[in-house]
Short mmCIF file of N, CA and C in Angstrom, two decimals:
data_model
loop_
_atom_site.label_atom_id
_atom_site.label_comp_id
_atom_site.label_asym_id
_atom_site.label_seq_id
_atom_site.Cartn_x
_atom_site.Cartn_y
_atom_site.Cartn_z
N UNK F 118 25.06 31.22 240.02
CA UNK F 118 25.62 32.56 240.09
C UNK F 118 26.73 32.73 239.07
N UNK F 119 27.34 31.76 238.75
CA UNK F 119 28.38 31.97 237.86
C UNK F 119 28.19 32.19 236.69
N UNK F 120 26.94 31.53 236.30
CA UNK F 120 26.75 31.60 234.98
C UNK F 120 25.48 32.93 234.56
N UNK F 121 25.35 33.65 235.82
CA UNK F 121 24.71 35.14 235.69
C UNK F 121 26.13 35.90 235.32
N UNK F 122 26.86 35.58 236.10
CA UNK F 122 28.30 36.38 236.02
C UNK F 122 28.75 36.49 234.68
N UNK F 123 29.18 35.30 233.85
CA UNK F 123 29.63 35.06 232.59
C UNK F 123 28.36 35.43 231.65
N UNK F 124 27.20 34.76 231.82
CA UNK F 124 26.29 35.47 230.57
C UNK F 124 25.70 36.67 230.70
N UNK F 125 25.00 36.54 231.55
CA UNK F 125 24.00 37.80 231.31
C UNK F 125 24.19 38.85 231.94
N UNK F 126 24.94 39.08 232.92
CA UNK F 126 25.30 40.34 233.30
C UNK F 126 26.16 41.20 232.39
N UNK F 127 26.67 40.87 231.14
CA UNK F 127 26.95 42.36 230.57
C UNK F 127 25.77 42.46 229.67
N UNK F 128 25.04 41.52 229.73
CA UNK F 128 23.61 42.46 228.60
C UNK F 128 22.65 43.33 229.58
N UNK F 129 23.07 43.37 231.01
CA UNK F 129 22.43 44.38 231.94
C UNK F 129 22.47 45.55 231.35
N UNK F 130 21.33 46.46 231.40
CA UNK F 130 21.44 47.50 230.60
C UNK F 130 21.31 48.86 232.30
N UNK F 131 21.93 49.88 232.20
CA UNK F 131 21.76 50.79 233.45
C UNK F 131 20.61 50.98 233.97
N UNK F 132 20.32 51.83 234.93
CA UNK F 132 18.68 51.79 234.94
C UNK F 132 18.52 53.10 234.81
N UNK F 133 17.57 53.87 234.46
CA UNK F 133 17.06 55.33 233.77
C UNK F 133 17.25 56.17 234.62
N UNK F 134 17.56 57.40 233.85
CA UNK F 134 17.36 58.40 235.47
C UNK F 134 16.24 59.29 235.89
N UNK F 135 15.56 59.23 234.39
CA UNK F 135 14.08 59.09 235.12
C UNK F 135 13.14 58.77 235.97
N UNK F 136 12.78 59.55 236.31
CA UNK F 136 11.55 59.02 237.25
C UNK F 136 10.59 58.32 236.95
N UNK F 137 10.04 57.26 237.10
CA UNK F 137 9.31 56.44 236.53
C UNK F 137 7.42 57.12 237.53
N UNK F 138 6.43 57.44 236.36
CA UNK F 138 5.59 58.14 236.75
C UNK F 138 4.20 57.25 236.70
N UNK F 139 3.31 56.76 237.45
CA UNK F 139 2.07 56.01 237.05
C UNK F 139 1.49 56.82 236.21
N UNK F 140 0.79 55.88 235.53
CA UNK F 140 -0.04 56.78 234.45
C UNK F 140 -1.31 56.30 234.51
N UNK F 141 -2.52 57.21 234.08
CA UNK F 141 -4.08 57.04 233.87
C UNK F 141 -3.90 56.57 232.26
N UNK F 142 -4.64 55.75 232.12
CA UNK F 142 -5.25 55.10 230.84
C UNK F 142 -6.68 55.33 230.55
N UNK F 143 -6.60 56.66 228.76
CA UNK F 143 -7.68 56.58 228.87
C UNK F 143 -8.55 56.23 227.27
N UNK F 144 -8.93 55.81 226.47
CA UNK F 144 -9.58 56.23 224.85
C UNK F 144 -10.79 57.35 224.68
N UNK F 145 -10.30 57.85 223.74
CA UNK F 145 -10.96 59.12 223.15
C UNK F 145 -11.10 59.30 221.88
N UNK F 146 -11.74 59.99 221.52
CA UNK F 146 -12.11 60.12 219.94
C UNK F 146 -11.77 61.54 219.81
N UNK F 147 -11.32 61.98 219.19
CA UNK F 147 -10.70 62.88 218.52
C UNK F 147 -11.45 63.82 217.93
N UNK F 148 -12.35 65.07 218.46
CA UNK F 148 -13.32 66.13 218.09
C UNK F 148 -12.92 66.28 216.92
N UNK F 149 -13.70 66.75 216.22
CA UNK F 149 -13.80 67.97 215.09
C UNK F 149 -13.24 69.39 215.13
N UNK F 150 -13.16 69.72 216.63
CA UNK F 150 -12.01 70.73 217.18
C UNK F 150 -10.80 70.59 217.21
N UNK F 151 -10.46 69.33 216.75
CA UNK F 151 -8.71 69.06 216.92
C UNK F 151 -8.63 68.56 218.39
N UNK F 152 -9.19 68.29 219.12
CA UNK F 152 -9.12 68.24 220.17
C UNK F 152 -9.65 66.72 221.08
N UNK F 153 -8.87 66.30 222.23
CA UNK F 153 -9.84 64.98 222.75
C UNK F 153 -10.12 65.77 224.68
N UNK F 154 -10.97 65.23 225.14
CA UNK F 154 -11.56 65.11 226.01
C UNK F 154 -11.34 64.63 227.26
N UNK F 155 -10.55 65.02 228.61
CA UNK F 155 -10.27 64.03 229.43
C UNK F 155 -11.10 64.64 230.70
N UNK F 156 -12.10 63.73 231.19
CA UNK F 156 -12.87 64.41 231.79
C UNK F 156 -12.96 64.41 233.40
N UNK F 157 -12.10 64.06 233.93
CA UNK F 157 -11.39 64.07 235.24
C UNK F 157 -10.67 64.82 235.31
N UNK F 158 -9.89 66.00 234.61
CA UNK F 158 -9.26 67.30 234.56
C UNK F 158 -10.36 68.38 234.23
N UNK F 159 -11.52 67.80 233.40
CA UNK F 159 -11.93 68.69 232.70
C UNK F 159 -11.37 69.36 231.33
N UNK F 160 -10.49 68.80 230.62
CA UNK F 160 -8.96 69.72 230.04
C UNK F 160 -9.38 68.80 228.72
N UNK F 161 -9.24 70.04 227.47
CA UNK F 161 -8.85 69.47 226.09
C UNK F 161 -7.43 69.41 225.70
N UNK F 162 -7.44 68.71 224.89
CA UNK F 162 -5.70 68.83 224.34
C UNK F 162 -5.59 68.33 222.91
N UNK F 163 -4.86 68.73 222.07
CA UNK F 163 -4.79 69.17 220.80
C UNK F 163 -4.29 67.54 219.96
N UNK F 164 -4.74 67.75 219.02
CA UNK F 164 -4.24 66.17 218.28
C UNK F 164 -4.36 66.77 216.83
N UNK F 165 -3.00 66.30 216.20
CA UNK F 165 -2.90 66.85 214.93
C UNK F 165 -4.10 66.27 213.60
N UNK F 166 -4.62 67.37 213.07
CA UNK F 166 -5.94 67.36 212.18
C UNK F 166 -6.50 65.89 211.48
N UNK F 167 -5.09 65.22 211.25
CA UNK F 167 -5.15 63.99 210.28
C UNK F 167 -6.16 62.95 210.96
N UNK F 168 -6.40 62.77 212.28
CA UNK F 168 -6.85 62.14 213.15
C UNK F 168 -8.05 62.75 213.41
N UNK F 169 -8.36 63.32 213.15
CA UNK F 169 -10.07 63.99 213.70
C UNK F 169 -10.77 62.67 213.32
N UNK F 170 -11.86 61.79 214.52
CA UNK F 170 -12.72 61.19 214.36
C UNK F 170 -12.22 59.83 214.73
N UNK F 171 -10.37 59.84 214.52
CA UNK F 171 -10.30 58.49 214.96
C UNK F 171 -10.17 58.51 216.93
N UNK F 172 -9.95 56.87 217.33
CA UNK F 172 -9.70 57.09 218.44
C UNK F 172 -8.76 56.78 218.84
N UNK F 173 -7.97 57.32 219.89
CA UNK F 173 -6.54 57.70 220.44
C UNK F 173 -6.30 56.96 221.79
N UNK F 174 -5.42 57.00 222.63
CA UNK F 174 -5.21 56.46 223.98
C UNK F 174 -4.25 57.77 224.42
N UNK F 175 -5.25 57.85 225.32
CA UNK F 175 -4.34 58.73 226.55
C UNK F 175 -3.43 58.29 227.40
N UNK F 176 -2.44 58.68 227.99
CA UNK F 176 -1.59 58.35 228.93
C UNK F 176 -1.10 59.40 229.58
N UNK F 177 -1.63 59.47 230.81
CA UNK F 177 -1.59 60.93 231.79
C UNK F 177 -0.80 60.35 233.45
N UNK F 178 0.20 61.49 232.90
CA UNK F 178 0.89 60.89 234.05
C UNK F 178 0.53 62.21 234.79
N UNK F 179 1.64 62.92 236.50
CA UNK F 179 1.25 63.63 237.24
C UNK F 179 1.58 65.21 236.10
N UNK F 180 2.72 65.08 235.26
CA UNK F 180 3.02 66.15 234.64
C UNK F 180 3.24 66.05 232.88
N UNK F 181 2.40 65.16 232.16
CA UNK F 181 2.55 65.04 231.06
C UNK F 181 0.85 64.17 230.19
N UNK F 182 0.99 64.34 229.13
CA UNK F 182 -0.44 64.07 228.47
C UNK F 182 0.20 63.60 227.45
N UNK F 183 0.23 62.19 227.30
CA UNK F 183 1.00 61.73 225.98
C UNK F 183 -0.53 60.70 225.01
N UNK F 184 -0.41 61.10 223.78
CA UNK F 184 -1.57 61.04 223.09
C UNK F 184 -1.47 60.07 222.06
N UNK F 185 -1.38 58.66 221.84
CA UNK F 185 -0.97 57.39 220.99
C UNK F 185 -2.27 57.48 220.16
N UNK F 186 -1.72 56.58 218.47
CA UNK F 186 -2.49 56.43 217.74
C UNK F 186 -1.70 55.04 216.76
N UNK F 187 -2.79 53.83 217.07
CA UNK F 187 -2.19 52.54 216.87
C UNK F 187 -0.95 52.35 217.04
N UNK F 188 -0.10 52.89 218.36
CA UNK F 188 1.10 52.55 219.01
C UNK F 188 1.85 53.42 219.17
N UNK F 189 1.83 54.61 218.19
CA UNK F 189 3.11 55.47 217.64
C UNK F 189 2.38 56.85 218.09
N UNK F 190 3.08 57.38 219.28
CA UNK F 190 2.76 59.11 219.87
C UNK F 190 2.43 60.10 218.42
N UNK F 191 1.39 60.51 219.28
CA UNK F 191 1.16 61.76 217.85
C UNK F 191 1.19 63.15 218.26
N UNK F 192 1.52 63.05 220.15
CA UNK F 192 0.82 64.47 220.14
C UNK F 192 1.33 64.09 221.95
N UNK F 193 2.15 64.91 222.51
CA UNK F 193 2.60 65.50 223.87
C UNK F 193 2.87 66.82 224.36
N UNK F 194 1.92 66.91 225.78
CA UNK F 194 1.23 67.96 226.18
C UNK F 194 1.56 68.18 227.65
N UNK F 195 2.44 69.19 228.03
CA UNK F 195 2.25 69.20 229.70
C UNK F 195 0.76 68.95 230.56
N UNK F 196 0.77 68.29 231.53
CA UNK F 196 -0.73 68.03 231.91
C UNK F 196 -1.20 69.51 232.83
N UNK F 197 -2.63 69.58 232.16
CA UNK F 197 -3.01 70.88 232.97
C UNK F 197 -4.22 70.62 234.12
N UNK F 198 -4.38 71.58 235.25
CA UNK F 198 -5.07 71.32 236.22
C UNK F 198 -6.14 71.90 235.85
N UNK F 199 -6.03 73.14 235.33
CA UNK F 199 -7.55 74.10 235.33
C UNK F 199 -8.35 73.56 234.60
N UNK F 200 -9.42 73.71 235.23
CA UNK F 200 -10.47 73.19 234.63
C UNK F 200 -11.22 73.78 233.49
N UNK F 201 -11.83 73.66 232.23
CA UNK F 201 -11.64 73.95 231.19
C UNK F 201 -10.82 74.48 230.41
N UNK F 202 -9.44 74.14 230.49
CA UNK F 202 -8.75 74.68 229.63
C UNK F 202 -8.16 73.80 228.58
N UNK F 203 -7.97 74.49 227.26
CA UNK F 203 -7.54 74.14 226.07
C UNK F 203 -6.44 74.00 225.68
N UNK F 204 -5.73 73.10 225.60
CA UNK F 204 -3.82 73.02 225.65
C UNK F 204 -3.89 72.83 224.00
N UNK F 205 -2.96 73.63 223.39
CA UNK F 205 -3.42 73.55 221.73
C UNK F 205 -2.32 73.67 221.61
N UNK F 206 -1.52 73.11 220.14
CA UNK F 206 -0.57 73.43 219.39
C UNK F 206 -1.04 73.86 218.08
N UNK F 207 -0.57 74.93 218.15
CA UNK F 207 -1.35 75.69 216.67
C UNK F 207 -1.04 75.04 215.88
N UNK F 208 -0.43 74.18 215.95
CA UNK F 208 0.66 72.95 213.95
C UNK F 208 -0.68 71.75 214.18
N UNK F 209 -1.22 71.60 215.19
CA UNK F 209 -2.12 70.51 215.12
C UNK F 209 -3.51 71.08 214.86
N UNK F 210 -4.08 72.40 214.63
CA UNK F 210 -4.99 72.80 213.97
C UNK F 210 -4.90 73.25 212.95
N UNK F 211 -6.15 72.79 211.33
CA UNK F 211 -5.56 72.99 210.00
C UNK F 211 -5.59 74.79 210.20
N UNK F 212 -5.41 75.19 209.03
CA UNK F 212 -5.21 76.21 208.46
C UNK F 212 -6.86 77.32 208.42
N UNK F 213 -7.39 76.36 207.50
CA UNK F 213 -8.65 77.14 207.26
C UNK F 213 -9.62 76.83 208.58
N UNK F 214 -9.26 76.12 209.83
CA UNK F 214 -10.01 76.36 210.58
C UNK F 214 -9.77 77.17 211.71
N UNK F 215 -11.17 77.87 212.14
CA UNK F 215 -10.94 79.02 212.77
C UNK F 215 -11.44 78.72 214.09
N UNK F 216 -9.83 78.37 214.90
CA UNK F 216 -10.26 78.29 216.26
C UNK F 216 -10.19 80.06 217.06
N UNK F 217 -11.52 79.73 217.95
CA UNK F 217 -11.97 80.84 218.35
C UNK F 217 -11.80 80.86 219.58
N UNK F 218 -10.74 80.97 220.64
CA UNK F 218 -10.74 81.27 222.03
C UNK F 218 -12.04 81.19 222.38
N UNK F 219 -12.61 82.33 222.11
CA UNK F 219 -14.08 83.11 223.06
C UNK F 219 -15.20 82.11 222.99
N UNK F 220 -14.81 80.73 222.35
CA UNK F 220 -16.28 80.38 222.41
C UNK F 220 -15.88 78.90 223.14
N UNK F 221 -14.73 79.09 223.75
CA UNK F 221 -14.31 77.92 225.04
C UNK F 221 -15.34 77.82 226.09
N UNK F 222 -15.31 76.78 226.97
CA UNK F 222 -16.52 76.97 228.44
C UNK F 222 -15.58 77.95 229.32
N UNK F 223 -14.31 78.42 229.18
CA UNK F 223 -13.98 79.47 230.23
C UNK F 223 -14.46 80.81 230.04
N UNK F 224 -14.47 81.19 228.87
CA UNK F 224 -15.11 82.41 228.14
C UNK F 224 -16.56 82.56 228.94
N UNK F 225 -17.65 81.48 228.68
CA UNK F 225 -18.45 81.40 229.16
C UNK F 225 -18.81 81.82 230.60
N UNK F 226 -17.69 81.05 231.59
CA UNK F 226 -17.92 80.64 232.79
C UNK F 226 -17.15 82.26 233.41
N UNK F 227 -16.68 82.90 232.43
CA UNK F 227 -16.12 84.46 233.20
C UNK F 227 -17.47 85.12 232.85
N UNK F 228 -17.86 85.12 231.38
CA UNK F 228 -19.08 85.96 231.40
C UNK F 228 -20.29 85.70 232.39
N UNK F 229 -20.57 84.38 232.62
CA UNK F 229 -21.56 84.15 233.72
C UNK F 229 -20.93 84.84 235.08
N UNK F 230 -20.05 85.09 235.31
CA UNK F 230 -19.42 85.17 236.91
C UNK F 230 -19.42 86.87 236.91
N UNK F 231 -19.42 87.60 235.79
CA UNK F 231 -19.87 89.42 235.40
C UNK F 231 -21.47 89.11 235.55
N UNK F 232 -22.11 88.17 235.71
CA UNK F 232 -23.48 88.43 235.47
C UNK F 232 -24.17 88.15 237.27
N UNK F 233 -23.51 87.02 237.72
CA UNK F 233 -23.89 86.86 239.18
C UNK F 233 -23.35 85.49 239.41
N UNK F 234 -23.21 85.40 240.68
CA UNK F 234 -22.55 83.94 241.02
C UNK F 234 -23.50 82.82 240.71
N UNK F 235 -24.87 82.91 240.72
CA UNK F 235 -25.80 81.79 240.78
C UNK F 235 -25.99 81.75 239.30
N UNK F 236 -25.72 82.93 238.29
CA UNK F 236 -25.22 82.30 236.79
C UNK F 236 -24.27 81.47 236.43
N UNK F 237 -23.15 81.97 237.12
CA UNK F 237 -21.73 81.25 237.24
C UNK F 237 -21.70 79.76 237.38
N UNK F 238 -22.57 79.44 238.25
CA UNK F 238 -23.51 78.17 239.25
C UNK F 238 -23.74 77.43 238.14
N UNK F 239 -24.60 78.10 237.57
CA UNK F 239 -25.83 77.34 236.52
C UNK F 239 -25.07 76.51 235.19
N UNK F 240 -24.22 77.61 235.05
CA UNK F 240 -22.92 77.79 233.52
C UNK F 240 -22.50 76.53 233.67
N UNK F 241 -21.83 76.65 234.91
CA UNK F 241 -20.39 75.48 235.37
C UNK F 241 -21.60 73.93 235.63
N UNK F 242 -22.81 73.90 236.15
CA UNK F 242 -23.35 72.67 236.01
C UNK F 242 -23.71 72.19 234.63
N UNK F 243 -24.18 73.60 234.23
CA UNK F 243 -24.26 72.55 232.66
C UNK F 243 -23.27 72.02 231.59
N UNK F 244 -22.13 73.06 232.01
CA UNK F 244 -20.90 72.23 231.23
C UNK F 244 -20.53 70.99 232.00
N UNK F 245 -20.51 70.84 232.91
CA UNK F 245 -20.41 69.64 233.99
C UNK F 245 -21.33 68.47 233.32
N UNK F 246 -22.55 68.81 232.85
CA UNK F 246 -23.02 67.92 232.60
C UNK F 246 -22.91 67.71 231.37
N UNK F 247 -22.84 68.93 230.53
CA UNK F 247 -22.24 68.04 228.77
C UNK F 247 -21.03 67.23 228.38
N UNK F 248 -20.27 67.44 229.51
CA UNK F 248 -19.17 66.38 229.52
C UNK F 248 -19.70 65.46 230.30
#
């Protein structure tokens, strides 16, 4: 005990006041949309252009989407619940590409739901199943 006393207790460092959050671990490849894939939310999220094609590691905690590329964060995202939705930072899509809201699976899945519920049905299984 004494010699915790004299050495190493002043290299004790405080402890955070953070909340310390479990996280999901996941790899993804990086669309051509700017975008990766987490398919237990259902939810895209944005990764800056330079990276299209490589693959990334997710780290999803209860309220955050943090997006690594060979160690070093490239890209943090509040985590979202709804299902198909697109969390984008417009600085992480280039210039000349033209992201188009309307041609998301929610776009879809409202126009099927104006058409009848058993469209709505049909919509939501087959995006279900392309992911």
């Amino acid at each position: 005990m004494e010699l915790f006393l004299e050495i190493e207790k002043e290299a004790l460092k405080s402890l955070s006041v953070e909340k310390y959050e479990l996280g999901d671990y996941k790899i993804a490849t990086v669309q051509t949309n700017c975008h990766v894939y987490y398919s237990s939310d259902k939810n895209y999220y944005s990764i800056p252009n330079a990276y299209l094609g490589k693959k990334v590691k997710l780290v999803l905690t209860q309220s955050t989407v943090k997006i690594y590329h060979n160690q070093t964060r490239i890209a943090l995202h509040p985590r979202s619940r709804k299902a198909y939705h697109y969390v984008t930072v417009k600085e992480h899509v280039p210039v000349n590409h033209t992201y188009n809201a309307d041609s998301s699976p929610k776009y879809f899945i409202n126009w099927a739901e104006k058409t009848g519920a058993s469209v709505k049905e049909y919509i939501e299984k087959i995006l279900n199943q392309k992911q």
